[in-house]
Short mmCIF file of C-alpha atoms and ligand atoms in Angstrom, two decimals:
data_model
loop_
_atom_site.label_atom_id
_atom_site.label_comp_id
_atom_site.label_asym_id
_atom_site.label_seq_id
_atom_site.Cartn_x
_atom_site.Cartn_y
_atom_site.Cartn_z
CA UNK V 9 -2.12 -29.97 -0.60
CA UNK V 10 -3.84 -26.57 -0.66
CA UNK V 11 -5.95 -25.73 -3.70
CA UNK V 12 -4.58 -23.51 -6.44
CA UNK V 13 -4.46 -19.85 -5.67
CA UNK V 14 -4.92 -17.54 -8.63
CA UNK V 15 -2.34 -14.81 -8.59
CA UNK V 16 -2.04 -12.02 -11.16
CA UNK V 17 1.36 -10.37 -11.32
CA UNK V 18 1.60 -6.87 -12.81
CA UNK V 19 5.27 -5.80 -12.75
CA UNK V 20 4.66 -2.45 -14.50
CA UNK V 21 7.51 -0.01 -15.04
CA UNK V 22 10.85 1.14 -13.70
CA UNK V 23 12.16 -1.10 -10.94
CA UNK V 24 8.85 -3.02 -10.88
CA UNK V 25 10.02 -5.91 -13.07
CA UNK V 26 13.37 -6.38 -11.32
CA UNK V 27 12.01 -6.40 -7.77
CA UNK V 28 9.20 -8.70 -8.92
CA UNK V 29 11.83 -11.19 -10.10
CA UNK V 30 12.87 -11.61 -6.46
CA UNK V 31 9.29 -12.37 -5.46
CA UNK V 32 9.30 -15.10 -8.12
CA UNK V 33 12.34 -16.53 -6.37
CA UNK V 34 10.40 -16.65 -3.09
CA UNK V 35 7.41 -18.22 -4.80
CA UNK V 36 9.59 -20.93 -6.34
CA UNK V 37 11.02 -21.65 -2.93
CA UNK V 38 7.54 -21.85 -1.41
CA UNK V 39 6.37 -24.24 -4.09
CA UNK V 40 9.31 -26.51 -3.49
CA UNK V 41 9.66 -26.31 0.27
CA UNK V 42 6.19 -25.35 1.55
CA UNK V 43 4.16 -27.23 -1.04
CA UNK V 44 2.20 -24.09 -1.81
CA UNK V 45 0.63 -24.02 -5.26
CA UNK V 46 -0.05 -20.82 -7.12
CA UNK V 47 -1.64 -20.39 -10.51
CA UNK V 48 0.26 -17.40 -11.79
CA UNK V 49 -0.45 -15.15 -14.73
CA UNK V 50 1.25 -11.91 -15.74
CA UNK V 51 -0.30 -8.80 -17.23
CA UNK V 52 0.50 -5.33 -18.51
CA UNK V 53 -0.09 -2.08 -16.69
CA UNK V 54 1.20 1.50 -16.77
CA UNK V 55 3.86 2.51 -19.28
CA UNK V 56 4.46 -1.12 -20.22
CA UNK V 57 0.80 -1.36 -21.27
CA UNK V 58 0.94 2.01 -23.04
CA UNK V 59 3.89 0.82 -25.10
CA UNK V 60 2.31 -2.50 -25.99
CA UNK V 61 -1.35 -1.55 -26.35
CA UNK V 62 -1.65 2.23 -26.20
CA UNK V 63 -3.59 2.35 -22.92
CA UNK V 64 -2.34 2.39 -19.29
CA UNK V 65 -4.78 -0.27 -18.12
CA UNK V 66 -6.10 -2.60 -20.86
CA UNK V 67 -9.51 -4.23 -20.41
CA UNK V 68 -7.74 -7.58 -20.47
CA UNK V 69 -5.76 -6.56 -17.37
CA UNK V 70 -8.92 -5.50 -15.54
CA UNK V 71 -10.60 -8.79 -16.51
CA UNK V 72 -7.59 -10.81 -15.33
CA UNK V 73 -7.53 -8.87 -12.06
CA UNK V 74 -11.20 -9.61 -11.52
CA UNK V 75 -10.66 -13.31 -12.15
CA UNK V 76 -7.64 -13.52 -9.84
CA UNK V 77 -7.78 -14.19 -6.10
CA UNK V 78 -5.12 -11.53 -5.59
CA UNK V 79 -3.08 -9.06 -7.61
CA UNK V 80 0.58 -8.36 -6.95
CA UNK V 81 1.39 -4.97 -8.41
CA UNK V 82 4.83 -3.48 -9.06
CA UNK V 83 4.91 0.20 -9.92
CA UNK V 84 3.99 2.46 -12.82
CA UNK V 85 5.30 5.60 -14.50
CA UNK V 86 8.53 7.12 -15.70
CA UNK V 87 9.92 10.06 -17.69
CA UNK V 88 9.24 8.26 -20.97
CA UNK V 89 5.48 8.73 -20.47
CA UNK V 90 5.51 12.08 -18.65
CA UNK V 91 4.41 14.14 -21.62
CA UNK V 92 1.37 12.02 -22.47
CA UNK V 93 -2.09 13.58 -22.27
CA UNK V 94 -3.81 13.39 -18.87
CA UNK V 95 -6.17 10.59 -20.00
CA UNK V 96 -3.27 8.32 -20.89
CA UNK V 97 -0.94 8.75 -17.90
CA UNK V 98 0.52 5.47 -16.62
CA UNK V 99 -0.87 6.33 -13.13
CA UNK V 100 -4.35 5.66 -14.49
CA UNK V 101 -3.34 2.01 -14.47
CA UNK V 102 -3.49 1.77 -10.69
CA UNK V 103 -6.40 4.20 -10.35
CA UNK V 104 -8.58 2.19 -12.75
CA UNK V 105 -7.80 -1.06 -10.97
CA UNK V 106 -8.67 0.42 -7.57
CA UNK V 107 -11.92 1.85 -8.89
CA UNK V 108 -13.14 -1.06 -11.02
CA UNK V 109 -12.32 -3.71 -8.47
CA UNK V 110 -13.82 -1.62 -5.67
CA UNK V 111 -10.54 -1.61 -3.71
CA UNK V 112 -11.61 1.01 -1.20
CA UNK V 113 -9.30 0.36 1.75
CA UNK V 114 -5.64 1.03 1.26
CA UNK V 115 -3.57 -0.31 4.17
CA UNK V 116 -0.15 1.30 4.45
CA UNK V 117 2.04 0.24 7.34
CA UNK V 118 4.90 2.50 8.42
CA UNK V 119 7.23 0.41 10.52
CA UNK V 120 10.73 1.15 11.76
CA UNK V 121 12.78 -2.02 12.01
CA UNK V 122 15.29 -1.88 14.83
CA UNK V 123 18.40 -2.31 12.66
CA UNK V 124 17.21 0.57 10.46
CA UNK V 125 16.41 3.07 13.19
CA UNK V 126 19.31 5.29 12.11
CA UNK V 127 18.01 5.48 8.55
CA UNK V 128 15.23 7.79 9.73
CA UNK V 129 15.65 11.53 9.46
CA UNK V 130 14.21 11.78 12.97
CA UNK V 131 16.09 11.10 16.18
CA UNK V 132 16.31 7.38 17.04
CA UNK V 133 14.38 7.86 20.31
CA UNK V 134 11.48 9.44 18.40
CA UNK V 135 11.06 6.56 15.93
CA UNK V 136 12.46 3.44 17.60
CA UNK V 137 9.73 0.79 17.56
CA UNK V 138 7.41 2.89 15.40
CA UNK V 139 4.53 0.82 14.05
CA UNK V 140 1.71 2.76 12.40
CA UNK V 141 -0.99 1.51 10.06
CA UNK V 142 -2.53 4.09 7.77
CA UNK V 143 -5.94 3.18 6.39
CA UNK V 144 -6.54 5.33 3.36
CA UNK V 145 -9.85 5.44 1.52
CA UNK V 146 -8.96 4.71 -2.10
CA UNK V 147 -11.95 4.73 -4.44
CA UNK V 148 -13.62 8.02 -3.54
CA UNK V 149 -12.99 11.61 -2.58
CA UNK V 150 -11.30 14.15 -4.78
CA UNK V 151 -9.56 11.50 -6.88
CA UNK V 152 -12.83 10.56 -8.54
CA UNK V 153 -15.41 13.22 -7.55
CA UNK V 154 -17.46 15.01 -10.21
CA UNK V 155 -17.43 17.63 -11.58
CA UNK V 156 -13.78 17.65 -12.51
CA UNK V 157 -11.84 19.09 -15.39
CA UNK V 158 -10.51 22.33 -16.80
CA UNK V 159 -13.11 24.68 -18.25
CA UNK V 160 -12.53 27.77 -20.36
CA UNK V 161 -14.93 30.69 -20.29
CA UNK V 162 -15.87 33.02 -23.17
CA UNK V 163 -12.94 35.30 -22.39
CA UNK V 164 -10.55 32.34 -22.55
CA UNK V 165 -9.93 32.19 -18.78
CA UNK V 166 -9.41 28.70 -17.47
CA UNK V 167 -10.70 27.16 -14.25
CA UNK V 168 -9.45 23.86 -12.83
CA UNK V 169 -12.03 21.85 -10.89
CA UNK V 170 -11.84 18.81 -8.63
CA UNK V 171 -14.56 17.76 -6.25
CA UNK V 172 -14.24 16.12 -2.85
CA UNK V 173 -17.32 13.93 -2.37
CA UNK V 174 -17.96 11.28 0.27
CA UNK V 175 -21.16 9.39 0.93
CA UNK V 176 -21.78 8.07 4.41
CA UNK V 177 -21.52 4.49 3.14
CA UNK V 178 -18.07 5.16 1.74
CA UNK V 179 -16.91 6.63 5.04
CA UNK V 180 -18.50 3.93 7.18
CA UNK V 181 -17.04 0.96 5.31
CA UNK V 182 -13.47 2.22 5.44
CA UNK V 183 -13.90 3.25 9.08
CA UNK V 184 -14.93 -0.34 9.88
CA UNK V 185 -11.70 -1.62 8.34
CA UNK V 186 -9.70 0.79 10.51
CA UNK V 187 -11.52 -0.14 13.74
CA UNK V 188 -11.25 -3.82 12.96
CA UNK V 189 -7.51 -3.52 12.42
CA UNK V 190 -7.06 -1.48 15.59
CA UNK V 191 -8.59 -4.31 17.62
CA UNK V 192 -5.80 -6.58 16.40
CA UNK V 193 -3.17 -3.95 17.23
CA UNK V 194 -3.04 -1.34 20.01
CA UNK V 195 -6.75 -0.59 19.83
CA UNK V 196 -6.57 3.08 18.83
CA UNK V 197 -7.85 4.89 15.73
CA UNK V 198 -6.97 8.48 14.86
CA UNK V 199 -9.42 9.70 12.25
CA UNK V 200 -8.20 12.65 10.20
CA UNK V 201 -10.13 15.25 8.17
CA UNK V 202 -10.59 18.99 7.90
CA UNK V 203 -13.97 19.24 9.59
CA UNK V 204 -13.10 22.85 10.38
CA UNK V 205 -13.26 23.85 6.69
CA UNK V 206 -14.74 21.04 4.60
CA UNK V 207 -18.32 19.77 4.48
CA UNK V 208 -17.11 16.31 3.52
CA UNK V 209 -14.84 16.55 6.57
CA UNK V 210 -17.79 17.33 8.84
CA UNK V 211 -19.63 14.28 7.52
CA UNK V 212 -16.46 12.17 7.83
CA UNK V 213 -16.15 13.04 11.52
CA UNK V 214 -19.84 12.44 12.21
CA UNK V 215 -20.00 9.06 10.45
CA UNK V 216 -16.78 7.77 12.00
CA UNK V 217 -18.19 8.68 15.43
CA UNK V 218 -21.48 6.91 14.66
CA UNK V 219 -19.77 3.71 13.49
CA UNK V 220 -17.56 3.85 16.56
CA UNK V 221 -20.45 4.25 18.97
CA UNK V 222 -22.61 1.58 17.37
CA UNK V 223 -20.04 -1.09 16.53
CA UNK V 224 -16.64 -0.43 18.10
CA UNK V 225 -17.10 1.34 21.46
CA UNK V 226 -14.19 -0.68 22.88
CA UNK V 227 -11.70 0.94 20.48
CA UNK V 228 -10.15 4.26 21.44
CA UNK V 229 -11.13 6.90 18.87
CA UNK V 230 -9.52 10.28 18.42
CA UNK V 231 -10.33 12.90 15.75
CA UNK V 232 -7.53 15.06 14.43
CA UNK V 233 -7.35 17.70 11.73
CA UNK V 234 -5.24 16.34 8.88
CA UNK V 235 -2.75 19.21 8.97
CA UNK V 236 -2.21 18.69 12.67
CA UNK V 237 -1.79 14.96 12.03
CA UNK V 238 1.03 15.77 9.60
CA UNK V 239 2.72 17.85 12.28
CA UNK V 240 2.17 15.24 15.01
CA UNK V 241 3.59 12.54 12.73
CA UNK V 242 6.83 14.50 12.56
CA UNK V 243 7.00 15.46 16.22
CA UNK V 244 5.46 12.53 18.15
CA UNK V 245 4.79 9.69 15.69
CA UNK V 246 4.56 6.98 18.34
CA UNK V 247 1.23 8.33 19.65
CA UNK V 248 -0.42 6.75 16.57
CA UNK V 249 -1.66 3.23 16.05
CA UNK V 250 -4.15 3.24 13.16
CA UNK V 251 -4.64 6.46 11.19
CA UNK V 252 -7.81 6.71 9.13
CA UNK V 253 -7.83 9.18 6.23
CA UNK V 254 -9.56 10.15 3.00
CA UNK V 255 -8.01 9.37 -0.37
CA UNK V 256 -6.10 12.64 -0.67
CA UNK V 257 -5.11 13.12 2.98
CA UNK V 258 -4.13 9.45 3.14
CA UNK V 259 -1.94 9.87 0.07
CA UNK V 260 -0.07 12.71 1.77
CA UNK V 261 0.08 11.27 5.28
CA UNK V 262 1.24 7.87 4.05
CA UNK V 263 4.16 9.38 2.13
CA UNK V 264 5.05 11.37 5.20
CA UNK V 265 4.84 8.35 7.49
CA UNK V 266 6.88 6.30 5.03
CA UNK V 267 9.59 8.94 4.93
CA UNK V 268 9.76 8.87 8.74
CA UNK V 269 10.91 5.29 8.57
CA UNK V 270 13.76 6.36 6.28
CA UNK V 271 13.32 3.25 4.23
CA UNK V 272 10.75 3.54 1.50
CA UNK V 273 12.26 0.44 -0.04
CA UNK V 274 11.00 -1.63 2.90
CA UNK V 275 7.31 -0.69 2.95
CA UNK V 276 4.49 -2.80 1.47
CA UNK V 277 0.80 -2.02 1.14
CA UNK V 278 -2.50 -3.77 0.59
CA UNK V 279 -5.67 -2.45 -1.00
CA UNK V 280 -8.79 -4.40 -0.17
CA UNK V 281 -12.32 -4.54 -1.52
CA UNK V 282 -15.47 -5.59 0.27
CA UNK V 283 -16.02 -9.22 1.21
CA UNK V 284 -18.45 -10.59 -1.39
CA UNK V 285 -21.36 -12.89 -0.58
CA UNK V 286 -19.27 -15.87 -1.74
CA UNK V 287 -16.55 -14.93 0.75
CA UNK V 288 -14.14 -13.71 -1.93
CA UNK V 289 -12.60 -10.28 -1.76
CA UNK V 290 -10.66 -8.44 -4.44
CA UNK V 291 -7.27 -7.30 -3.25
CA UNK V 292 -4.16 -5.73 -4.69
CA UNK V 293 -0.74 -5.54 -3.07
CA UNK V 294 2.00 -3.11 -3.99
CA UNK V 295 5.13 -1.56 -2.54
CA UNK V 296 4.86 2.05 -1.37
CA UNK V 297 7.86 3.13 -3.42
CA UNK V 298 7.20 4.14 -6.98
CA UNK V 299 8.88 3.02 -10.18
CA UNK V 300 12.15 4.83 -9.27
CA UNK V 301 13.14 5.38 -12.92
CA UNK V 302 16.51 6.88 -11.87
CA UNK V 303 17.76 3.49 -10.66
CA UNK V 304 15.70 1.19 -12.89
CA UNK V 305 17.58 -1.53 -14.73
CA UNK V 306 20.69 -1.20 -12.59
CA UNK V 307 19.99 -4.13 -10.32
CA UNK V 308 20.39 -2.02 -7.19
CA UNK V 309 16.76 -1.55 -6.11
CA UNK V 310 15.64 -2.93 -2.76
CA UNK V 311 13.25 -5.85 -3.39
CA UNK V 312 12.08 -5.93 0.26
CA UNK V 313 8.92 -3.83 -0.16
CA UNK V 314 7.77 -6.01 -3.05
CA UNK V 315 8.58 -9.19 -1.12
CA UNK V 316 6.78 -7.86 1.97
CA UNK V 317 3.79 -6.95 -0.23
CA UNK V 318 3.69 -10.61 -1.23
CA UNK V 319 3.74 -11.52 2.47
CA UNK V 320 0.75 -9.23 3.03
CA UNK V 321 -0.95 -10.97 0.10
CA UNK V 322 -0.42 -14.38 1.67
CA UNK V 323 -1.88 -13.13 4.95
CA UNK V 324 -4.88 -11.20 3.67
CA UNK V 325 -5.89 -13.06 0.54
CA UNK V 326 -4.79 -16.62 1.22
CA UNK V 327 -4.94 -16.81 5.01
CA UNK V 328 -1.33 -18.07 5.04
CA UNK V 329 -0.35 -16.30 8.25
CA UNK V 330 2.54 -18.62 9.05
CA UNK V 331 4.16 -18.19 5.65
CA UNK V 332 3.62 -14.43 5.76
CA UNK V 333 5.32 -14.21 9.17
CA UNK V 334 8.15 -16.35 7.91
CA UNK V 335 8.84 -14.08 4.96
CA UNK V 336 8.67 -10.97 7.17
CA UNK V 337 11.07 -12.52 9.65
CA UNK V 338 13.44 -13.56 6.86
CA UNK V 339 13.58 -10.00 5.49
CA UNK V 340 14.20 -8.61 8.98
CA UNK V 341 17.01 -11.10 9.54
CA UNK V 342 18.69 -10.21 6.25
CA UNK V 343 18.70 -6.54 7.19
CA UNK V 344 19.77 -7.25 10.77
CA UNK V 345 22.57 -9.39 9.37
CA UNK V 346 24.06 -6.32 7.70
CA UNK V 347 23.13 -6.74 4.04
CA UNK V 348 21.96 -3.43 2.60
CA UNK V 349 20.76 -2.15 -0.73
CA UNK V 350 21.78 1.43 -1.56
CA UNK V 351 18.57 2.99 -0.18
CA UNK V 352 19.22 1.66 3.34
CA UNK V 353 23.01 1.58 3.25
CA UNK V 354 24.78 2.45 6.51
CA UNK V 355 28.42 2.65 7.53
CA UNK V 356 29.96 -0.75 8.23
CA UNK V 357 27.28 -2.71 6.34
CA UNK V 358 27.66 -4.74 3.16
CA UNK V 359 26.21 -3.05 0.11
CA UNK V 360 24.44 -5.50 -2.19
CA UNK V 361 22.14 -5.44 -5.22
CA UNK V 362 18.59 -6.61 -5.84
CA UNK V 363 19.36 -10.25 -6.62
CA UNK V 364 21.75 -10.79 -3.70
CA UNK V 365 19.12 -9.37 -1.37
CA UNK V 366 16.48 -11.74 -2.79
CA UNK V 367 18.80 -14.73 -2.53
CA UNK V 368 19.59 -13.82 1.06
CA UNK V 369 15.89 -13.79 1.93
CA UNK V 370 15.54 -17.30 0.48
CA UNK V 371 18.52 -18.46 2.55
CA UNK V 372 16.90 -17.11 5.70
CA UNK V 373 13.64 -18.80 4.76
CA UNK V 374 15.52 -22.05 4.36
CA UNK V 375 16.85 -21.68 7.93
CA UNK V 376 13.39 -20.85 9.28
CA UNK V 377 11.58 -23.69 7.50
C1 IPM M 12 0.00 6.27 -4.36
C2 IPM M 12 0.39 7.06 -5.59
C3 IPM M 12 -0.82 7.11 -6.50
C4 IPM M 12 -1.92 7.88 -5.77
C5 IPM M 12 -0.55 7.69 -7.89
C6 IPM M 12 0.53 6.91 -8.60
C7 IPM M 12 -1.79 7.75 -8.73
O1 IPM M 12 0.84 8.31 -5.22
O2 IPM M 12 -0.39 5.10 -4.51
O3 IPM M 12 0.09 6.82 -3.28
O4 IPM M 12 -1.92 9.12 -5.76
O5 IPM M 12 -2.79 7.24 -5.19
MG1 MG M 13 1.06 8.59 -3.15
#
């Protein structure tokens, strides 16, 4: 029997807790039928943590995340906390975890499943079979660069400041992740920046080229300005395999790529740290969709992205490739079978809620086992 795997679950806000419940259902099934053993703890983050402890990411949550082998994250934020001061926003929950655990590589797949090809806003022939992986740098750049803040001069005029900073080490390590991934896929990396206007963009392009030449000459590398990449994603998305981007550009491009698939409720993500000398690696997994406060508590949210995030967790953190594939296949089969939550509803399909979707995934797993 495999050793215990320490899993920290952070449901967060909005639909987070209800979609996480469906992951629990999968975990229970795995424990019974696959003899997997997880040592699970739960923690507070985002608005839930603000309500309970007055901060969006308590030290106890950071400590628990550090001690865990993997973190499964729900979503944070909602109108209830919108008027809080900047330093106490629920979003700081995820930002602090990324920074303190050194989770620098955010992997965001944008995949169009065949049965959902009509859910895209683009023509079916443009997106059928789409399978992109965005690798977004997630502990540096303008999200964390100093100086930052709002200053006021003697005359009372305010200036808002954010700073885009990248060291060559930061660029090189995330580039390696992208090249490595490309080798397991279609062997192509498109690196995005604004080398035409930004100094950090010039360095980005140079370092990515150096890493490519020295370590990954077999991978096809293409450089593209980030604005052009946004346009190309909308016009010819299938030219991309792996897209490498800074924190800010990756934030934008990944939302855009997700929207192309027409099914935000289906997309997982992983955020990985460096492999430590003892072989361990911090990692956090979360759905791309946010907390969706407008539908929270109604039992209609799509649990697929959260379930698929758990599959990514099994693959990346626990090396359980077979189980990960099984869960992914089960979700695909449920959707192909015609069950749809509201976000992916199509004419002629059966509209179901969160729990029915989760139960259906377990039934498919049962058939696959
Ligand atoms: C994301 C989100 C976050 C980000 C927010 C919630 C801080 O948009 O994960 O893409 O900007 O990184
Ligand atoms: Mg975002």
